[in-house]
CSV table of C-alpha atoms in Angstrom, one decimal:
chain,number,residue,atom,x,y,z
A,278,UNK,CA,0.0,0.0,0.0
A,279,UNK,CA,2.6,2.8,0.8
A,280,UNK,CA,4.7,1.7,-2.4
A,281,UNK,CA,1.1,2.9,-4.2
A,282,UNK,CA,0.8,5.6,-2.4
A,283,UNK,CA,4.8,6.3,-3.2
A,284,UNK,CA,4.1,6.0,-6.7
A,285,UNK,CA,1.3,8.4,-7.2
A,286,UNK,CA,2.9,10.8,-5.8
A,287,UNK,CA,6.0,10.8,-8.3
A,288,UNK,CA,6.5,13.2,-11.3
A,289,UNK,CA,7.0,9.8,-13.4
A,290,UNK,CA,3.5,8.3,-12.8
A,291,UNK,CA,2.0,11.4,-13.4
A,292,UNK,CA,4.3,11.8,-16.8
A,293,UNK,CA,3.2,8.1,-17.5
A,294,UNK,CA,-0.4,8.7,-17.1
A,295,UNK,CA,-0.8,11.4,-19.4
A,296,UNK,CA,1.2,9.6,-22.1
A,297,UNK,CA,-1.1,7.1,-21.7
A,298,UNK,CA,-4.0,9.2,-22.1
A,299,UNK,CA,-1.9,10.9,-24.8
A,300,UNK,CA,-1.5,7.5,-26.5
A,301,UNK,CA,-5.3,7.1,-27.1
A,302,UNK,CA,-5.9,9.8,-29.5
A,303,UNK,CA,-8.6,12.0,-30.2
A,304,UNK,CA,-11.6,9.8,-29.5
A,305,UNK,CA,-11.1,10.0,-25.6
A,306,UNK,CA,-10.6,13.4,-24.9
A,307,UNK,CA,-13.3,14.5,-27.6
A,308,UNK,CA,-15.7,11.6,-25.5
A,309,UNK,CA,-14.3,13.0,-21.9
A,310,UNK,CA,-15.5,16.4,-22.9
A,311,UNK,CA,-18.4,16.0,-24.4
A,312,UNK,CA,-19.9,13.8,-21.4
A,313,UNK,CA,-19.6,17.1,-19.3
A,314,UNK,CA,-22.4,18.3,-21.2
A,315,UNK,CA,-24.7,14.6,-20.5
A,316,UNK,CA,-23.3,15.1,-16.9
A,317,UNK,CA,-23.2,18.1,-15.6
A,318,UNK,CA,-21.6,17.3,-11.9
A,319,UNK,CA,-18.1,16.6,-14.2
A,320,UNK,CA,-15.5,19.0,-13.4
A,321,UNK,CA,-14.8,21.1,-17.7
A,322,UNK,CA,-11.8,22.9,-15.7
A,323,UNK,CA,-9.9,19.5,-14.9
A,324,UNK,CA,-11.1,18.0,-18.0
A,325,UNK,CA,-9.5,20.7,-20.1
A,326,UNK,CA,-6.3,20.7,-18.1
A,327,UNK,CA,-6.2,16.9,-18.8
A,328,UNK,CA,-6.7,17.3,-22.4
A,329,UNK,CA,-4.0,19.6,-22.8
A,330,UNK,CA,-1.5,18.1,-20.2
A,331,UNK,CA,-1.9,15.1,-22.2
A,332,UNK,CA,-1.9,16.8,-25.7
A,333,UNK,CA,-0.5,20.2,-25.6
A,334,UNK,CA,-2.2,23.8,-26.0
A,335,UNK,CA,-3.4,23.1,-29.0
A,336,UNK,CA,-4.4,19.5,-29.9
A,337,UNK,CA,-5.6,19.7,-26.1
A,338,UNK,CA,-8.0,22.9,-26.4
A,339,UNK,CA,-9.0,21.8,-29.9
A,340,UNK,CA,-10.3,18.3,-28.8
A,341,UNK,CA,-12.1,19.5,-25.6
A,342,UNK,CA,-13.5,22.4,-27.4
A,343,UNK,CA,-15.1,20.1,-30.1
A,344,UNK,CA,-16.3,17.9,-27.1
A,345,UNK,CA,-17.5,20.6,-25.2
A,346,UNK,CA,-19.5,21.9,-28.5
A,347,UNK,CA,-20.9,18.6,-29.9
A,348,UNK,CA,-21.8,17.6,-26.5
A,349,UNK,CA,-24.2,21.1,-26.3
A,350,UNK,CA,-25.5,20.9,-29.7
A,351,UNK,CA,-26.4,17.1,-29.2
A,352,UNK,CA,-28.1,18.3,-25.7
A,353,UNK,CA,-30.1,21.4,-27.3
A,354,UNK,CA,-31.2,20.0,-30.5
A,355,UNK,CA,-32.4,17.2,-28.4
A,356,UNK,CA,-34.8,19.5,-26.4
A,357,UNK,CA,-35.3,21.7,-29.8
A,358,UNK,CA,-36.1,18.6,-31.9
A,359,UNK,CA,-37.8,15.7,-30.0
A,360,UNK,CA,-39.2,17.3,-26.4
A,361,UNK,CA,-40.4,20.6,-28.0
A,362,UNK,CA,-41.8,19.0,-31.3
A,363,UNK,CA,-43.4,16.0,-30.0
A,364,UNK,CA,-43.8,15.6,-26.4
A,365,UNK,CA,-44.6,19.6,-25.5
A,366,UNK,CA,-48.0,19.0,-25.0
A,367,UNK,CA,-47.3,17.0,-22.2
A,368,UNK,CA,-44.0,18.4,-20.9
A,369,UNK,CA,-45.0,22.3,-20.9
A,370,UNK,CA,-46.8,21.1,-18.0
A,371,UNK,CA,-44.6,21.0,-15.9
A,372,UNK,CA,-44.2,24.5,-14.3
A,373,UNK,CA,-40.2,24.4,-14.2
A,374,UNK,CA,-40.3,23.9,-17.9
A,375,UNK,CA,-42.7,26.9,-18.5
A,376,UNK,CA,-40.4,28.7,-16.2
A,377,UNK,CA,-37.7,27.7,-18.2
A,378,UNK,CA,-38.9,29.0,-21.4
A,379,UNK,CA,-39.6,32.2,-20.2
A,380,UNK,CA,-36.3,33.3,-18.8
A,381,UNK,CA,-35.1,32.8,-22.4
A,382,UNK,CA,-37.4,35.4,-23.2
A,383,UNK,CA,-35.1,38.1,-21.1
A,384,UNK,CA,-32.3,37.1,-23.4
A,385,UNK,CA,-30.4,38.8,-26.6
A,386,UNK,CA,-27.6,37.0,-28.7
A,387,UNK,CA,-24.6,39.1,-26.4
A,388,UNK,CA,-26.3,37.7,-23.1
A,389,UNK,CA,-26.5,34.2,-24.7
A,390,UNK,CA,-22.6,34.8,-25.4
A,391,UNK,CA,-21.8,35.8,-22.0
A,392,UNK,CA,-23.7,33.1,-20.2
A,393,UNK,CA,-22.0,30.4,-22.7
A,394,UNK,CA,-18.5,32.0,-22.3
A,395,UNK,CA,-18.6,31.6,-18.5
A,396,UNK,CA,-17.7,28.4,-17.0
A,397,UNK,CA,-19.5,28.0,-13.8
A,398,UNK,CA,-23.0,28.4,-15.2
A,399,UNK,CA,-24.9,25.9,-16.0
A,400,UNK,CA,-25.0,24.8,-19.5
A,401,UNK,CA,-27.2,21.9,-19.5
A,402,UNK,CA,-29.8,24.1,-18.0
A,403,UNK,CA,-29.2,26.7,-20.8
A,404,UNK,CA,-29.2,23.5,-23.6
A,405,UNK,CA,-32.7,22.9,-21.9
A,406,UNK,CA,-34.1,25.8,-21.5
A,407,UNK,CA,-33.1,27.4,-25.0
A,408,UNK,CA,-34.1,24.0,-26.5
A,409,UNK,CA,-37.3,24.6,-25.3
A,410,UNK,CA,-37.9,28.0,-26.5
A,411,UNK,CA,-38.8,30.0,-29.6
A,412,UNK,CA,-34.9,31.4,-29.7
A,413,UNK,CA,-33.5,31.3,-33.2
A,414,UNK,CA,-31.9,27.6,-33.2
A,415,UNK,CA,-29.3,28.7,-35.8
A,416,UNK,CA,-28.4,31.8,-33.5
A,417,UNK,CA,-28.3,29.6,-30.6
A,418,UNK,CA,-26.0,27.3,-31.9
A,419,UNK,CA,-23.4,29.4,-33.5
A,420,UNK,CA,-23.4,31.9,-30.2
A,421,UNK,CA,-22.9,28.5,-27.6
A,422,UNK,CA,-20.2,27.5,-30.2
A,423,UNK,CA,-18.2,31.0,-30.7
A,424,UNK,CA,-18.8,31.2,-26.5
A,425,UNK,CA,-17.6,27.9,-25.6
A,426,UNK,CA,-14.8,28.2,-28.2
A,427,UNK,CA,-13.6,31.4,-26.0
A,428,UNK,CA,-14.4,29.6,-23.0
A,429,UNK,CA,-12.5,26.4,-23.7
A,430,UNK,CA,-9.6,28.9,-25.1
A,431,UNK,CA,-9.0,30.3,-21.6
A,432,UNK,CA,-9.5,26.8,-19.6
A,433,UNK,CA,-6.7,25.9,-22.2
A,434,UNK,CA,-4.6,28.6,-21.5
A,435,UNK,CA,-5.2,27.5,-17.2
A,436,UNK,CA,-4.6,23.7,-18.3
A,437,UNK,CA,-1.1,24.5,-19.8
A,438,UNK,CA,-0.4,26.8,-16.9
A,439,UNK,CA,-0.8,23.9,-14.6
A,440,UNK,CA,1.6,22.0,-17.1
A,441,UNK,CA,4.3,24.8,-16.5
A,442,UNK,CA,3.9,25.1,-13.2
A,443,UNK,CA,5.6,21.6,-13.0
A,444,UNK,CA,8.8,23.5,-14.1
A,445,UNK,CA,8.1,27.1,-12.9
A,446,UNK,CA,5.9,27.9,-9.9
A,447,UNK,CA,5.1,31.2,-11.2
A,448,UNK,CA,2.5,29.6,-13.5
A,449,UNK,CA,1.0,28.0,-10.5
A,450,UNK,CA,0.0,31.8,-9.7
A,451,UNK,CA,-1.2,32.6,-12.8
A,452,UNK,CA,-2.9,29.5,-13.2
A,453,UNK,CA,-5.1,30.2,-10.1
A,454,UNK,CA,-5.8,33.9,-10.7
A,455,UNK,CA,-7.4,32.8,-14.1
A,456,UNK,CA,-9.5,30.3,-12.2
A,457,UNK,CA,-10.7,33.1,-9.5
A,458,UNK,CA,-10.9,35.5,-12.1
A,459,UNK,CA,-13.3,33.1,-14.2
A,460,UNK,CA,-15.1,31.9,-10.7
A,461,UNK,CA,-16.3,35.4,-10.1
A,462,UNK,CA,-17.0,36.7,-13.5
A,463,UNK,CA,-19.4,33.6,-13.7
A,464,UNK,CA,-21.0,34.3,-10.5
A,465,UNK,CA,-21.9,37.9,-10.8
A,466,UNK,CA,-23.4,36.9,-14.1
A,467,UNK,CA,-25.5,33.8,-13.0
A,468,UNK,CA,-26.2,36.6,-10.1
A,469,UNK,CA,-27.4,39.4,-12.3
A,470,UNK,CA,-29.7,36.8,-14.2
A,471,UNK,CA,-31.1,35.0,-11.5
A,472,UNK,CA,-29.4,31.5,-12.5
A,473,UNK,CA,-28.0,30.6,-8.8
């Protein structure tokens, strides 16, 4: 047991782990990141910082982002295409649905991009609630993308932080003021639009 717990905490095992992740190519960390948006309890920060630990800046923020965006569209045009077309009768209700719908209403295409470009709200209650609603489904879709592309950018640029601060400690400090920085900025806006 204490050669196990010896081992994880070595610089090698770590190293290992993400060559092994590294090793599986784009399937998994596509897969890993778009389950976030299935599961909304998973962690996109640590996901992102796996992806590009394991792949670089790059590779690593082009993969989650592609997750992170067919996960959202899969979720929305769900709600858009099957709940609102053919079970709506039965589903609107539900008062949390009819709820839902109208706090879309309160919405323009630069508050959509905000709320998407903000990590700590809640996306699968946006995909849900936009899904439901009379909002433009081509507007929707290229806002979330454009947001979550800028999103996933700066989760990328906190991933590859963490990576450096493996070498450099410095970029341990930078890493966590983006992560406060983005905390905040999410919860004034899930504040201001009554999403807490």
């Amino acid at each position: 047991m204490n050669f196990c717990l010896r081992q994880l905490g070595t610089l090698e095992f770590w190293e290992t782990l993400l060559d092994s992740f590294g090793n599986l190519g784009p399937i998994a960390p596509i897969m890993l990141a778009m389950v976030e948006s299935f599961f909304p309890p998973l962690p996109l920060i640590a996901i992102v910082a796996l992806n590009v630990a394991a792949h670089g800046g790059l590779l690593g923020f082009v993969y989650s982002w592609a997750g992170v965006a067919l996960g959202g569209s899969i979720m929305f045009l769900l709600w858009r295409r099957l709940v609102k077309r053919y079970f709506w009768k039965l589903a609107s209700r539900w008062p949390k649905l009819e709820k839902a719908q109208q706090w879309v209403n309160r919405f323009d295409t630069s508050s959509l991009f905000m709320l998407t470009l903000l990590p700590f709200t809640p996306s699968s209650f946006m995909h849900l609630a936009f899904g439901i609603s009379d909002f433009d489904e081509k507007r929707y879709l290229i806002t979330m993308l454009l947001g979550k592309g800028v999103m996933v950018a700066m989760m990328a640029v906190f991933g590859q932080s963490l990576v450096s601060s493996m070498k450099n400690p410095v970029y341990l400090i930078l890493a966590v003021l983006i992560w406060c920085g983005m905390y905040l900025a999410s919860k004034h806006f899930c504040k201001r639009h009554n999403l807490e």
